Coordinates of C-alpha atoms in Angstrom, one line a residue:
X1 CA 0.0 0.0 0.0
X2 CA 2.8 2.4 0.9
X3 CA 4.5 1.6 -2.4
X4 CA 1.3 2.3 -4.3
X5 CA 0.9 5.7 -2.6
X6 CA 4.6 6.5 -3.1
X7 CA 4.3 5.8 -6.8
X8 CA 1.2 8.0 -7.0
X9 CA 2.9 10.9 -5.2
X10 CA 5.7 10.7 -7.7
X11 CA 3.6 10.6 -10.8
X12 CA 1.2 13.3 -9.6
X13 CA 4.1 15.7 -8.9
X14 CA 5.6 15.0 -12.3
X15 CA 2.3 15.6 -14.0
X16 CA 1.7 18.8 -12.1
X17 CA 5.0 20.2 -13.2
X18 CA 4.6 18.9 -16.8
X19 CA 7.5 16.5 -16.2
X20 CA 9.9 19.4 -15.8
X21 CA 10.7 19.0 -12.1
X22 CA 11.8 15.9 -10.1
X23 CA 10.0 16.3 -6.8
X24 CA 12.3 13.7 -5.2
X25 CA 15.1 16.3 -5.6
X26 CA 15.4 18.8 -2.7
X27 CA 14.7 22.2 -4.4
X28 CA 17.2 23.8 -2.0
X29 CA 20.1 21.8 -3.5
X30 CA 20.0 23.0 -7.2
X31 CA 21.6 26.4 -7.8
X32 CA 18.5 27.6 -9.7
X33 CA 15.0 26.1 -10.1
X34 CA 12.1 28.1 -11.5
X35 CA 9.9 28.9 -8.4
X36 CA 6.8 28.5 -10.5
X37 CA 7.5 24.8 -11.1
X38 CA 8.3 24.3 -7.4
X39 CA 4.9 26.0 -6.5
X40 CA 3.1 23.5 -8.7
X41 CA 4.9 20.7 -7.1
X42 CA 3.9 22.0 -3.6
X43 CA 0.3 22.3 -4.7
X44 CA 0.4 18.8 -6.1
X45 CA 1.9 17.4 -2.9
X46 CA -0.7 19.1 -0.8
X47 CA -3.7 17.9 -2.8
X48 CA -2.3 14.4 -3.1
X49 CA -2.6 14.1 0.7
X50 CA -5.8 16.1 1.0
X51 CA -7.5 14.2 -1.9
X52 CA -5.9 10.8 -1.0
X53 CA -5.3 9.6 2.5
X54 CA -7.2 12.5 4.2
X55 CA -10.2 11.9 2.0
X56 CA -10.2 8.3 3.0
X57 CA -9.6 9.0 6.7
X58 CA -12.1 11.9 6.8
X59 CA -14.7 9.8 5.0
X60 CA -14.6 7.2 7.9
X61 CA -14.5 9.8 10.7
X62 CA -17.1 12.1 9.3
X63 CA -19.1 9.0 8.3
X64 CA -19.4 9.4 4.6
X65 CA -18.2 5.9 4.1
X66 CA -17.6 2.7 6.1
X67 CA -15.6 -0.5 5.6
X68 CA -17.2 -3.0 3.3
X69 CA -18.0 -6.3 5.1
X70 CA -16.1 -8.5 2.7
X71 CA -12.9 -6.5 2.9
X72 CA -10.8 -5.3 5.8
X73 CA -8.1 -2.9 4.5
X74 CA -9.3 0.1 6.5
X75 CA -10.7 -1.5 9.6
X76 CA -8.2 0.5 11.6
X77 CA -10.1 3.7 10.7
X78 CA -13.5 2.2 11.0
X79 CA -12.8 0.7 14.4
X80 CA -10.9 3.8 15.7
X81 CA -7.8 1.7 16.0
X82 CA -5.2 3.9 14.1
X83 CA -1.8 3.2 15.6
X84 CA 1.6 5.0 15.4
X85 CA 2.3 3.4 12.0
X86 CA -0.5 5.4 10.5
X87 CA 0.0 8.6 8.4
X88 CA 3.8 8.6 8.4
X89 CA 4.0 8.8 4.6
X90 CA 1.6 11.7 4.4
X91 CA 3.3 13.5 7.3
X92 CA 6.6 13.3 5.4
X93 CA 4.9 14.4 2.2
X94 CA 3.5 17.5 3.8
X95 CA 6.7 18.5 5.7
X96 CA 9.5 17.3 3.3
X97 CA 7.5 17.8 0.2
X98 CA 4.8 20.5 0.3
X99 CA 6.1 22.8 3.1
X100 CA 9.8 22.5 2.1
X101 CA 8.9 23.4 -1.5
X102 CA 6.8 26.4 -0.3
X103 CA 9.7 27.6 1.8
X104 CA 11.9 27.6 -1.4
X105 CA 9.2 29.5 -3.3
X106 CA 8.9 32.1 -0.5
X107 CA 12.7 32.5 -0.4
X108 CA 12.9 33.0 -4.2
X109 CA 9.9 35.3 -4.3
X110 CA 11.6 37.4 -1.6
X111 CA 14.8 37.6 -3.7
X112 CA 12.8 38.5 -6.8
X113 CA 10.6 41.1 -5.0
X114 CA 7.6 39.0 -6.1
X115 CA 5.1 39.9 -3.4
X116 CA 2.3 38.1 -5.3
X117 CA 3.9 34.7 -5.4
X118 CA 5.1 35.2 -1.8
X119 CA 1.5 35.7 -0.7
X120 CA 0.3 32.6 -2.6
X121 CA 3.0 30.4 -1.1
X122 CA 2.3 31.8 2.4
X123 CA -1.4 31.1 2.2
X124 CA -0.7 27.5 1.1
X125 CA 1.8 27.1 3.9
X126 CA -0.7 28.4 6.5
X127 CA -3.4 26.1 5.1
X128 CA -1.0 23.1 5.3
X129 CA 0.1 23.8 8.9
X130 CA -3.6 24.3 9.9
X131 CA -4.4 20.9 8.6
X132 CA -1.4 19.3 10.4
X133 CA -2.1 21.0 13.8
X134 CA -5.8 20.2 13.5
X135 CA -4.9 16.6 13.1
X136 CA -2.2 16.2 15.7
X137 CA -2.3 19.2 18.0
X138 CA 1.1 20.3 19.0
X139 CA 3.6 19.9 16.1
X140 CA 6.9 21.2 14.9
X141 CA 6.3 24.7 13.5
X142 CA 8.7 27.4 14.5
X143 CA 11.8 25.1 14.4
X144 CA 10.5 23.1 11.4
X145 CA 12.0 23.1 7.9
X146 CA 15.5 24.1 9.1
X147 CA 17.2 21.1 7.5
X148 CA 20.5 20.1 9.0
X149 CA 20.4 23.1 11.3
X150 CA 17.8 21.4 13.5
X151 CA 16.8 17.8 12.8
X152 CA 15.0 17.4 16.1
X153 CA 12.7 20.4 16.2
X154 CA 10.6 21.1 19.3
X155 CA 6.8 21.2 19.0
X156 CA 4.8 24.4 19.3
X157 CA 1.4 24.4 21.0
X158 CA -1.6 24.4 18.7
X159 CA -2.8 27.6 20.2
X160 CA 0.5 29.4 19.5
X161 CA 0.6 28.0 16.0
X162 CA -2.9 29.5 15.3
X163 CA -1.7 32.9 16.5
X164 CA 1.4 32.7 14.3
X165 CA -0.5 31.5 11.3
X166 CA -2.9 34.4 11.4
X167 CA 0.2 36.7 11.8
X168 CA 1.8 35.1 8.8
X169 CA -1.3 35.8 6.6
X170 CA -1.5 39.4 7.8
X171 CA 2.2 40.0 7.2
X172 CA 2.1 38.6 3.6
X173 CA -1.1 40.6 2.9
X174 CA 0.6 43.8 4.2
X175 CA 3.7 43.2 2.1
X176 CA 1.6 42.6 -1.0
X177 CA -0.7 45.6 -0.4
X178 CA 2.3 47.9 0.2
X179 CA 3.9 46.7 -3.0
X180 CA 1.4 44.8 -5.1
X181 CA 3.5 42.8 -7.6
X182 CA 1.3 40.4 -9.5
X183 CA 2.6 36.8 -9.2
X184 CA 4.8 35.7 -12.1
X185 CA 3.9 32.0 -11.8
X186 CA 0.9 32.3 -14.2
X187 CA -0.7 29.0 -15.2
X188 CA 1.8 27.1 -13.0
X189 CA -0.5 28.1 -10.2
X190 CA -2.9 25.2 -10.7
X191 CA -5.5 26.6 -8.3
X192 CA -6.2 30.2 -9.2
X193 CA -3.9 30.7 -12.2
X194 CA -2.1 33.5 -10.3
X195 CA -5.2 35.7 -10.2
X196 CA -4.3 37.9 -7.2
X197 CA -7.9 39.0 -6.6
X198 CA -8.9 35.4 -6.1
X199 CA -5.9 34.8 -3.7
X200 CA -6.8 37.9 -1.7
X201 CA -10.3 36.5 -1.3
X202 CA -8.8 33.2 -0.3
X203 CA -6.7 34.9 2.4
X204 CA -9.8 36.5 4.0
X205 CA -11.7 33.2 3.8
X206 CA -8.9 31.3 5.4
X207 CA -8.6 33.9 8.2
X208 CA -12.3 33.6 8.8
X209 CA -11.9 29.8 9.1
X210 CA -9.0 30.1 11.6
X211 CA -10.8 32.7 13.7
X212 CA -14.0 30.6 13.9
X213 CA -12.1 27.5 14.7
X214 CA -11.2 29.3 18.0
X215 CA -14.9 30.3 18.7
X216 CA -15.2 28.1 21.8
X217 CA -11.9 29.2 23.3
X218 CA -10.6 32.2 25.2
X219 CA -8.9 33.3 21.9
X220 CA -12.2 33.9 20.2
X221 CA -12.0 37.3 18.4
X222 CA -15.5 38.7 17.5
X223 CA -14.0 42.0 16.5
X224 CA -11.6 40.5 13.9
X225 CA -14.4 38.2 12.6
X226 CA -16.8 41.1 12.1
X227 CA -14.2 43.2 10.4
X228 CA -13.8 40.4 7.8
X229 CA -17.6 40.1 7.5
X230 CA -18.0 43.8 7.0
X231 CA -15.2 43.9 4.4
X232 CA -17.1 41.1 2.6
X233 CA -14.2 40.0 0.3
X234 CA -14.5 36.2 0.4
X235 CA -13.9 33.6 -2.3
X236 CA -16.3 33.7 -5.2
X237 CA -14.9 30.6 -7.0
X238 CA -13.9 27.3 -5.5
X239 CA -10.3 26.8 -4.7
X240 CA -9.6 23.5 -6.4
X241 CA -6.9 21.5 -8.1
X242 CA -8.2 20.0 -11.3
X243 CA -5.0 18.8 -13.2
X244 CA -6.2 15.2 -13.4
X245 CA -6.6 12.8 -16.3
X246 CA -8.4 9.4 -16.6
X247 CA -5.1 7.6 -16.8
X248 CA -3.0 5.6 -14.3
X249 CA -0.9 7.8 -12.0
X250 CA -2.5 11.0 -13.3
X251 CA -6.0 10.6 -11.8
X252 CA -7.7 12.0 -8.7
X253 CA -5.7 10.5 -5.8
X254 CA -8.6 8.8 -4.0
X255 CA -9.8 7.3 -7.3
X256 CA -6.3 6.3 -8.4
X257 CA -5.7 4.3 -5.3
X258 CA -9.0 3.2 -3.8
X259 CA -11.0 2.6 -7.0
X260 CA -8.6 2.0 -9.8
X261 CA -5.7 0.2 -8.1
X262 CA -7.3 -1.5 -5.1
X263 CA -10.4 -2.3 -7.0
X264 CA -13.3 -0.4 -5.3
X265 CA -13.7 -3.1 -2.6
X266 CA -13.4 -1.1 0.7
X267 CA -15.4 2.1 0.9
X268 CA -19.2 1.8 1.0
X269 CA -21.8 4.4 1.8
X270 CA -22.4 5.1 5.5
X271 CA -26.0 5.4 6.5
X272 CA -25.2 8.5 8.4
X273 CA -25.0 10.6 5.3
X274 CA -26.7 8.5 2.6
X275 CA -29.9 8.2 4.8
X276 CA -29.8 12.0 5.5
X277 CA -29.9 12.7 1.8
X278 CA -32.4 10.0 1.0
X279 CA -34.9 10.8 3.8
X280 CA -34.8 14.5 2.8
X281 CA -35.2 14.0 -0.9
X282 CA -31.8 15.5 -1.5
X283 CA -30.5 15.0 -5.1
X284 CA -26.9 15.4 -3.8
X285 CA -27.2 11.6 -3.1
X286 CA -26.5 10.9 -6.8
X287 CA -23.6 13.3 -6.9
X288 CA -21.9 11.8 -3.8
X289 CA -22.7 8.1 -4.3
X290 CA -23.1 5.6 -7.0
X291 CA -26.0 3.1 -7.1
X292 CA -25.4 -0.5 -5.9
X293 CA -25.6 -3.6 -8.1
X294 CA -29.4 -3.5 -7.9
X295 CA -29.5 0.1 -9.2
X296 CA -30.5 1.4 -5.8
X297 CA -29.0 3.7 -3.1
X298 CA -28.1 1.5 -0.1
X299 CA -25.8 1.9 2.9
X300 CA -24.4 0.4 6.0
X301 CA -24.6 1.8 9.6
X302 CA -21.1 2.9 10.5
X303 CA -18.9 -0.1 11.4
X304 CA -21.8 -2.6 11.3
X305 CA -20.0 -5.1 9.0
X306 CA -20.2 -8.1 11.2
X307 CA -24.0 -8.4 10.7
X308 CA -23.5 -8.6 6.9
X309 CA -20.4 -10.8 6.6
X310 CA -20.9 -12.0 3.0
X311 CA -21.9 -8.8 1.3
X312 CA -19.5 -7.3 -1.2
X313 CA -18.9 -3.6 -1.7
X314 CA -21.0 -3.8 -4.9
X315 CA -24.0 -4.6 -2.7
X316 CA -23.9 -1.0 -1.4
X317 CA -23.5 2.4 -2.8
X318 CA -19.9 3.6 -3.1
X319 CA -18.2 7.0 -3.4
X320 CA -18.9 8.8 -6.7
X321 CA -15.3 9.9 -7.2
X322 CA -13.9 9.8 -10.8
X323 CA -10.5 10.1 -12.2
X324 CA -11.0 13.7 -13.0
X325 CA -12.8 14.8 -9.8
X326 CA -11.0 17.9 -8.5
X327 CA -9.5 18.2 -5.0
X328 CA -10.9 21.2 -3.2
X329 CA -9.1 23.3 -0.6
X330 CA -12.1 25.6 0.1
X331 CA -15.4 26.2 -1.6
X332 CA -17.8 29.1 -1.9
X333 CA -20.3 26.9 -0.1
X334 CA -17.9 26.5 2.9
X335 CA -17.3 30.3 2.8
X336 CA -21.1 30.9 3.0
X337 CA -21.5 28.6 6.0
X338 CA -18.5 30.2 7.8
X339 CA -20.2 33.6 7.3
X340 CA -23.5 32.3 8.5
X341 CA -21.8 31.0 11.6
X342 CA -20.1 34.3 12.2
X343 CA -23.4 36.2 11.9
X344 CA -25.1 33.9 14.3
X345 CA -22.3 34.2 16.9
X346 CA -21.5 37.9 16.6
X347 CA -24.3 39.7 14.9
X348 CA -27.5 38.3 16.6
X349 CA -28.1 36.2 13.4
X350 CA -28.8 39.2 11.1
X351 CA -28.1 38.0 7.6
X352 CA -27.3 34.4 8.6
X353 CA -30.3 33.0 6.8
X354 CA -29.2 34.4 3.5
X355 CA -25.7 33.0 3.9
X356 CA -27.1 29.6 5.0
X357 CA -29.3 29.5 1.9
X358 CA -26.4 30.5 -0.3
X359 CA -24.3 27.8 1.3
X360 CA -26.8 25.1 0.2
X361 CA -27.2 26.6 -3.3
X362 CA -23.5 26.8 -3.8
X363 CA -23.0 23.2 -2.6
X364 CA -25.4 22.1 -5.4
X365 CA -23.3 24.2 -7.8
X366 CA -20.1 22.6 -6.7
X367 CA -21.6 19.1 -7.3
X368 CA -22.9 20.2 -10.7
X369 CA -26.6 20.0 -9.8
X370 CA -29.6 22.0 -10.7
X371 CA -29.9 24.8 -8.1
X372 CA -33.7 24.9 -8.5
X373 CA -33.8 21.8 -6.4
X374 CA -31.8 23.4 -3.7
X375 CA -34.2 26.3 -3.8
X376 CA -37.1 23.9 -3.2
X377 CA -35.4 22.4 -0.2
X378 CA -34.6 25.8 1.5
X379 CA -37.9 27.4 0.7
X380 CA -40.7 27.8 3.2
X381 CA -41.8 24.4 4.4
X382 CA -38.9 22.7 2.7
X383 CA -36.8 20.1 4.5
X384 CA -33.8 22.5 4.8
X385 CA -35.8 25.7 5.6
X386 CA -33.7 27.9 7.9
X387 CA -35.6 28.5 11.1
X388 CA -34.3 31.6 13.0
X389 CA -33.9 30.8 16.7
X390 CA -33.1 32.9 19.7
X391 CA -30.8 30.1 20.8
X392 CA -27.5 30.5 18.9
X393 CA -26.6 26.8 19.2
X394 CA -30.0 25.8 17.7
X395 CA -29.4 28.2 14.7
X396 CA -25.8 27.0 14.4
X397 CA -26.8 23.4 14.3
X398 CA -28.7 24.0 11.1
X399 CA -25.6 25.6 9.5
X400 CA -23.2 22.8 10.6
X401 CA -25.4 19.9 9.5
X402 CA -25.7 21.5 6.1
X403 CA -21.9 22.2 6.1
X404 CA -21.3 18.5 6.9
X405 CA -23.7 17.5 4.0
X406 CA -21.9 19.8 1.6
X407 CA -18.3 18.6 2.3
X408 CA -18.7 14.9 1.3
X409 CA -15.8 14.1 -1.1
X410 CA -15.2 17.8 -1.4
X411 CA -13.1 18.1 1.8
X412 CA -13.8 15.1 4.1
X413 CA -11.2 15.9 6.7
X414 CA -12.6 19.4 7.1
X415 CA -15.9 17.9 7.9
X416 CA -14.2 15.8 10.7
X417 CA -12.6 18.9 12.2
X418 CA -15.9 20.8 12.2
X419 CA -17.8 17.8 13.8
X420 CA -15.1 17.7 16.5
X421 CA -15.3 21.5 17.1
X422 CA -19.1 22.0 17.1
X423 CA -20.4 18.5 18.0
X424 CA -22.8 18.8 15.1
X425 CA -24.1 16.5 13.8
X426 CA -24.3 14.9 17.2
X427 CA -22.8 11.4 17.7
X428 CA -25.1 8.9 19.3
X429 CA -25.2 5.1 19.7
X430 CA -26.8 2.9 17.2
X431 CA -30.6 2.7 17.8
X432 CA -30.8 6.3 19.2
X433 CA -29.9 8.1 16.0
X434 CA -32.2 10.0 13.7
X435 CA -30.6 10.2 10.3
X436 CA -33.3 12.5 8.9
X437 CA -32.1 15.4 11.0
X438 CA -28.5 14.5 10.7
X439 CA -26.8 12.3 13.2
X440 CA -23.6 10.3 13.4
X441 CA -23.2 7.1 15.5
X442 CA -20.4 5.6 17.4
X443 CA -18.9 3.0 15.1
X444 CA -20.5 -0.3 15.9
X445 CA -17.1 -2.0 15.7
X446 CA -15.2 0.7 17.8
X447 CA -12.3 -0.5 20.0
X448 CA -12.7 2.6 22.2
X449 CA -14.6 2.5 25.5
X450 CA -17.4 4.6 26.9
X451 CA -18.7 5.5 23.4
X452 CA -15.7 7.7 22.7
X453 CA -14.6 8.6 19.2
X454 CA -11.2 9.9 17.9
X455 CA -10.3 13.5 18.4
X456 CA -6.7 13.5 17.0
X457 CA -4.1 11.2 15.6
X458 CA -1.1 9.6 17.1
X459 CA 2.2 11.1 15.9
X460 CA 3.8 8.8 13.3
X461 CA 6.4 6.4 14.8
X462 CA 8.8 7.5 12.1
X463 CA 8.8 10.9 13.8
X464 CA 8.8 10.0 17.5
X465 CA 11.6 7.4 16.9
X466 CA 14.0 10.0 15.6
X467 CA 12.9 13.1 17.4
X468 CA 12.9 13.0 21.2
X469 CA 11.2 16.4 21.3
X470 CA 7.9 14.9 20.1
X471 CA 6.1 13.1 23.0
X472 CA 3.6 10.5 21.8
X473 CA 0.0 10.8 22.8
X474 CA -1.6 8.2 25.1
X475 CA -4.9 8.0 23.2
X476 CA -6.7 9.0 20.0
X477 CA -9.3 10.7 22.3
X478 CA -6.8 13.4 23.2
X479 CA -8.5 16.7 22.1
X480 CA -7.2 19.4 19.9
X481 CA -6.8 22.7 21.8
X482 CA -9.8 24.4 20.2
X483 CA -12.1 21.4 21.0
X484 CA -13.6 23.0 24.1
X485 CA -17.4 22.8 23.7

């Protein structure tokens, strides 16, 4: 499996750079490498992890898919039994690949006075560190990426990292605004084609996400959030990587590994999401899942494989991911739901309904569906009608359930982060759930006690074995610092 993923990393990077850059070569070693090619490699590295292993992991933890009864490759995720051998390859890809490449791009951009490219690389760096710290908590940050100068970096607290990440964004924005040099990377930016207006909107949306992640902590900052809301300069087009082909080693990373190479035998629809769609007459069901071998939509309660020991994956619906499905970093729908949450928390809900409605509509657009059906669902009397409530948490629940429903195979790991942060949809035990309103269940095959579910990952043993400054966790239930609800 590791060999398959490693081969996929290699070919994805080569494709992203049009076979002009060997990503196994440290970009700090050559005397001169075009920073635009290294930026593409960094983006390819990031989306390979986001669209590959984190789509798979997030799909289990956010309950978009569960393990097929007749296979067992991902029982560790479905049973909450991920150990210290998990995620080592992706950890290395993000640090030694993506982040190291972005450091090179930022250094070259500084030398060239290219404030636009510096801003793009900074935003991708902040996004990557945010994903890492939200998965693991305390991680190497301030002492990371120093190469031989420090091969055993200390970890920084997740709280301190968030403060620094926001400062990084602000510093790069200030530098660009004071000297607005349009990025020179052009089409080598596979996300926004070096359109600086789009990247400025991405910066504001990313900041809003970081601030709201801290909403239940003492670091919540309503003033900063409302300043962003009032400026109203958020993404208007999805931030996505689409450089995929229907060919081996060039396809969407989840498709390339799970469907094409392994044979589509593991991931089957979880009842948590499929039943939510089905019972609400939501046409997104056909965008997110394929029909089973009886031409129907069918699913399995999370982890409930032992009761159906002889059923193949084909007996259930499976993820509708193709070779050319983009990998998304952020979507307009996600931005709308972030804004709706901000307005509920810090503006007494004024304007939240419109942002909620736009979130649902834009989710349909991202999935390529007719938005008139979204309009029916959010209209008066519709199953997704927004009901204003004096209780902020009741209003917020509506937003978060729809956000969860909008992130399936768009950004699975982000859905897991948001479930951990807000506790919506709620996680109940099998038999107490109501899939119609949006509920998760404790995996029926969980190895954890007391109906607990994972909150973070163990550090990879490949890191703790060589770095004495990383102290291994005692449990997957250890919470991320912002998880304080």
